[in-house]
Amino acid sequence: MTRYTDDELNRELENLRKPFEPTPARKRAMRQAVFSAKQPSPAKRILHWQPLLVSFILLIGIISATTVLIGKPGASVNGWFAKDVTDSWSGMIMEQTSRNDVISYYIVFQENNLHIENTNVSETFMGNVNITQAEAEKMAEEHQAKLAKLTMQPGDYPDYTVKKKNDLYTITIPGENGFSYTLEKTAPRQFTGEDGITYSVNNYTE
């Protein structure tokens, strides 16, 4: 067995290492690859305030739309923003002041009853001696047909409400034969109905 001195042993190890040692060019390439490697981009920060901002914008939109709808002329008085003034209207008498060939309203607001009366006596056919019986009956039918188209029908209604929003007042009768009729207050004791009929009242209203 051949014995090696220390120097000979080091030379042999050096010779064995050389095939595995990278060339200078390869060392430069590896160094560039390490230092020029793309750094990982920081994770995007989740903005938790975005859902809150969207909800706030939607809330503002809803409030704006509601305000516009409520403020529209002729908008329904019934709803969250209407005030029930039924009790303060008890004892009120409302009488039609405009002329109408079909109806002349006389309305009495009582504590537990709303009385609507038609005081119009049509002189166009009743007691007219210049028309035949058939003509009178035809005119009476036409008169009744016009009456049937009116929103407020004469009668007594034990259950009713009056609601106010600004200068608009809505009378509501519930039930199958009920109706809603809106009045606009044009003066302290003057009103105009949704159909253009004008009224006066005996007392100042809330």
Short mmCIF file of C-alpha atoms in Angstrom, two decimals:
data_model
loop_
_atom_site.label_atom_id
_atom_site.label_comp_id
_atom_site.label_asym_id
_atom_site.label_seq_id
_atom_site.Cartn_x
_atom_site.Cartn_y
_atom_site.Cartn_z
CA MET A 1 0.00 0.00 0.00
CA THR A 2 1.40 3.36 -1.08
CA ARG A 3 1.86 5.89 1.68
CA TYR A 4 1.36 9.59 0.93
CA THR A 5 2.86 12.50 2.65
CA ASP A 6 0.61 15.37 3.72
CA ASP A 7 1.56 17.47 0.75
CA GLU A 8 0.89 14.62 -1.64
CA LEU A 9 -2.47 13.94 0.00
CA ASN A 10 -3.52 17.60 -0.34
CA ARG A 11 -2.51 17.58 -4.00
CA GLU A 12 -4.60 14.47 -4.66
CA LEU A 13 -7.66 15.99 -2.94
CA GLU A 14 -7.21 19.15 -4.96
CA ASN A 15 -7.12 17.14 -8.17
CA LEU A 16 -10.33 15.32 -7.17
CA ARG A 17 -12.14 18.62 -6.36
CA LYS A 18 -11.31 20.45 -9.59
CA PRO A 19 -13.90 18.67 -11.84
CA PHE A 20 -16.69 19.76 -9.47
CA GLU A 21 -15.56 23.35 -8.99
CA PRO A 22 -17.65 25.88 -11.07
CA THR A 23 -15.86 27.98 -13.60
CA PRO A 24 -15.51 31.75 -13.00
CA ALA A 25 -18.16 32.41 -15.64
CA ARG A 26 -20.63 30.11 -13.91
CA LYS A 27 -19.91 31.77 -10.57
CA ARG A 28 -20.76 35.20 -12.05
CA ALA A 29 -23.98 33.82 -13.54
CA MET A 30 -25.06 32.33 -10.21
CA ARG A 31 -24.24 35.58 -8.38
CA GLN A 32 -26.37 37.63 -10.82
CA ALA A 33 -29.24 35.17 -10.55
CA VAL A 34 -29.24 35.48 -6.74
CA PHE A 35 -29.11 39.28 -6.53
CA SER A 36 -31.36 40.04 -9.47
CA ALA A 37 -34.14 37.68 -8.42
CA LYS A 38 -37.54 39.42 -8.33
CA GLN A 39 -38.55 40.27 -4.83
CA PRO A 40 -42.05 39.03 -3.93
CA SER A 41 -44.61 41.83 -4.12
CA PRO A 42 -46.22 42.73 -0.82
CA ALA A 43 -49.73 41.34 -0.36
CA LYS A 44 -52.48 43.79 -1.19
CA ARG A 45 -54.01 45.32 1.86
CA ILE A 46 -57.69 44.60 2.21
CA LEU A 47 -59.61 47.84 2.64
CA HIS A 48 -62.21 47.07 5.29
CA TRP A 49 -63.81 50.53 4.98
CA GLN A 50 -65.09 49.93 1.44
CA PRO A 51 -68.29 48.01 2.42
CA LEU A 52 -69.07 50.71 4.98
CA LEU A 53 -68.66 53.43 2.34
CA VAL A 54 -70.97 51.60 -0.08
CA SER A 55 -73.63 51.16 2.63
CA PHE A 56 -73.41 54.85 3.51
CA ILE A 57 -73.86 55.91 -0.14
CA LEU A 58 -76.89 53.62 -0.50
CA LEU A 59 -78.42 55.06 2.67
CA ILE A 60 -78.00 58.60 1.38
CA GLY A 61 -79.64 57.59 -1.91
CA ILE A 62 -82.63 56.02 -0.16
CA ILE A 63 -83.13 59.07 2.07
CA SER A 64 -82.92 61.42 -0.93
CA ALA A 65 -85.41 59.39 -2.97
CA THR A 66 -87.83 59.21 -0.05
CA THR A 67 -87.62 62.97 0.49
CA VAL A 68 -88.34 63.65 -3.19
CA LEU A 69 -91.32 61.30 -3.26
CA ILE A 70 -92.80 62.73 -0.08
CA GLY A 71 -92.40 66.28 -1.33
CA LYS A 72 -94.14 65.68 -4.66
CA PRO A 73 -97.40 67.60 -5.05
CA GLY A 74 -100.35 65.24 -4.90
CA ALA A 75 -98.36 62.50 -3.22
CA SER A 76 -100.31 60.26 -0.89
CA VAL A 77 -100.70 61.65 2.60
CA ASN A 78 -100.82 58.21 4.19
CA GLY A 79 -97.52 56.86 5.48
CA TRP A 80 -94.84 57.35 8.14
CA PHE A 81 -94.75 61.12 7.74
CA ALA A 82 -98.52 61.72 7.98
CA LYS A 83 -100.12 62.96 11.20
CA ASP A 84 -103.46 61.55 12.33
CA VAL A 85 -105.78 64.51 13.01
CA THR A 86 -109.06 62.56 13.14
CA ASP A 87 -109.87 63.59 16.72
CA SER A 88 -109.35 67.29 16.03
CA TRP A 89 -111.78 67.13 13.09
CA SER A 90 -114.63 65.85 15.27
CA GLY A 91 -117.45 68.40 15.12
CA MET A 92 -116.23 69.82 11.81
CA ILE A 93 -118.78 70.63 9.10
CA MET A 94 -117.57 70.88 5.51
CA GLU A 95 -119.81 72.33 2.84
CA GLN A 96 -119.25 72.45 -0.90
CA THR A 97 -118.89 75.97 -2.31
CA SER A 98 -118.29 75.25 -6.00
CA ARG A 99 -121.20 74.59 -8.32
CA ASN A 100 -121.62 71.08 -9.70
CA ASP A 101 -124.54 69.65 -11.67
CA VAL A 102 -124.17 66.23 -10.06
CA ILE A 103 -123.17 66.70 -6.43
CA SER A 104 -123.33 69.22 -3.63
CA TYR A 105 -121.53 67.81 -0.62
CA TYR A 106 -122.49 68.47 2.97
CA ILE A 107 -120.09 66.58 5.23
CA VAL A 108 -120.24 66.26 9.02
CA PHE A 109 -117.27 64.83 10.94
CA GLN A 110 -118.46 63.26 14.18
CA GLU A 111 -116.57 61.35 16.85
CA ASN A 112 -117.59 57.92 15.60
CA ASN A 113 -119.23 58.68 12.29
CA LEU A 114 -118.63 60.50 9.03
CA HIS A 115 -121.85 61.72 7.43
CA ILE A 116 -121.69 62.55 3.71
CA GLU A 117 -124.81 64.01 2.17
CA ASN A 118 -125.68 65.17 -1.34
CA THR A 119 -127.89 68.24 -1.08
CA ASN A 120 -128.05 68.76 -4.82
CA VAL A 121 -131.58 68.54 -6.20
CA SER A 122 -131.17 68.35 -9.95
CA GLU A 123 -133.56 70.77 -11.55
CA THR A 124 -132.57 69.59 -15.01
CA PHE A 125 -135.12 66.78 -15.04
CA MET A 126 -136.94 66.65 -11.68
CA GLY A 127 -140.27 68.44 -11.90
CA ASN A 128 -139.63 69.49 -15.49
CA VAL A 129 -143.04 69.41 -17.22
CA ASN A 130 -141.50 70.00 -20.64
CA ILE A 131 -139.99 66.51 -20.96
CA THR A 132 -141.61 63.12 -21.27
CA GLN A 133 -141.51 60.39 -18.68
CA ALA A 134 -139.06 58.40 -20.81
CA GLU A 135 -136.73 61.40 -21.13
CA ALA A 136 -136.88 62.00 -17.39
CA GLU A 137 -136.01 58.36 -16.68
CA LYS A 138 -133.09 58.48 -19.11
CA MET A 139 -131.74 61.67 -17.53
CA ALA A 140 -132.14 60.11 -14.08
CA GLU A 141 -130.10 57.08 -15.17
CA GLU A 142 -127.36 59.32 -16.55
CA HIS A 143 -127.38 61.30 -13.31
CA GLN A 144 -126.99 58.14 -11.23
CA ALA A 145 -124.17 56.95 -13.49
CA LYS A 146 -122.29 60.21 -12.87
CA LEU A 147 -122.87 59.91 -9.14
CA ALA A 148 -121.46 56.37 -9.15
CA LYS A 149 -118.17 57.65 -10.58
CA LEU A 150 -117.59 60.05 -7.69
CA THR A 151 -114.91 59.13 -5.18
CA MET A 152 -116.93 60.15 -2.12
CA GLN A 153 -120.30 58.46 -2.00
CA PRO A 154 -123.09 59.79 0.23
CA GLY A 155 -123.69 57.74 3.36
CA ASP A 156 -122.69 57.23 6.97
CA TYR A 157 -119.29 55.76 7.76
CA PRO A 158 -118.63 54.79 11.42
CA ASP A 159 -114.93 54.11 10.83
CA TYR A 160 -112.82 56.81 9.21
CA THR A 161 -109.49 58.62 9.59
CA VAL A 162 -108.14 62.00 8.58
CA LYS A 163 -104.38 62.26 8.10
CA LYS A 164 -102.36 65.39 7.42
CA LYS A 165 -99.04 66.07 5.70
CA ASN A 166 -98.21 69.74 5.17
CA ASP A 167 -101.35 71.22 3.56
CA LEU A 168 -102.74 67.90 2.34
CA TYR A 169 -105.46 66.03 4.22
CA THR A 170 -106.62 62.54 3.29
CA ILE A 171 -109.96 61.13 4.41
CA THR A 172 -109.84 57.33 4.43
CA ILE A 173 -112.75 54.92 4.71
CA PRO A 174 -111.56 51.30 5.07
CA GLY A 175 -113.37 48.23 3.85
CA GLU A 176 -114.73 46.86 0.60
CA ASN A 177 -116.76 49.98 -0.13
CA GLY A 178 -114.16 52.34 1.28
CA PHE A 179 -112.30 55.13 -0.43
CA SER A 180 -109.60 57.75 0.06
CA TYR A 181 -110.18 61.40 -0.74
CA THR A 182 -107.44 64.05 -0.55
CA LEU A 183 -108.03 67.73 0.18
CA GLU A 184 -105.59 70.61 -0.06
CA LYS A 185 -105.90 73.45 2.40
CA THR A 186 -105.84 76.69 0.38
CA ALA A 187 -106.87 79.12 3.16
CA PRO A 188 -107.54 78.88 6.92
CA ARG A 189 -111.08 77.62 6.28
CA GLN A 190 -110.95 76.72 2.59
CA PHE A 191 -110.15 73.41 0.91
CA THR A 192 -109.96 72.05 -2.62
CA GLY A 193 -110.60 68.36 -3.27
CA GLU A 194 -108.61 66.13 -5.57
CA ASP A 195 -111.46 66.42 -8.10
CA GLY A 196 -111.36 70.24 -8.07
CA ILE A 197 -114.42 70.70 -5.85
CA THR A 198 -113.99 73.51 -3.31
CA TYR A 199 -115.22 73.50 0.29
CA SER A 200 -115.47 75.72 3.33
CA VAL A 201 -115.49 74.57 6.96
CA ASN A 202 -117.16 75.98 10.05
CA ASN A 203 -114.03 75.91 12.24
CA TYR A 204 -110.29 76.35 11.88
CA THR A 205 -108.56 73.02 11.44
CA GLU A 206 -105.28 71.67 12.71
#
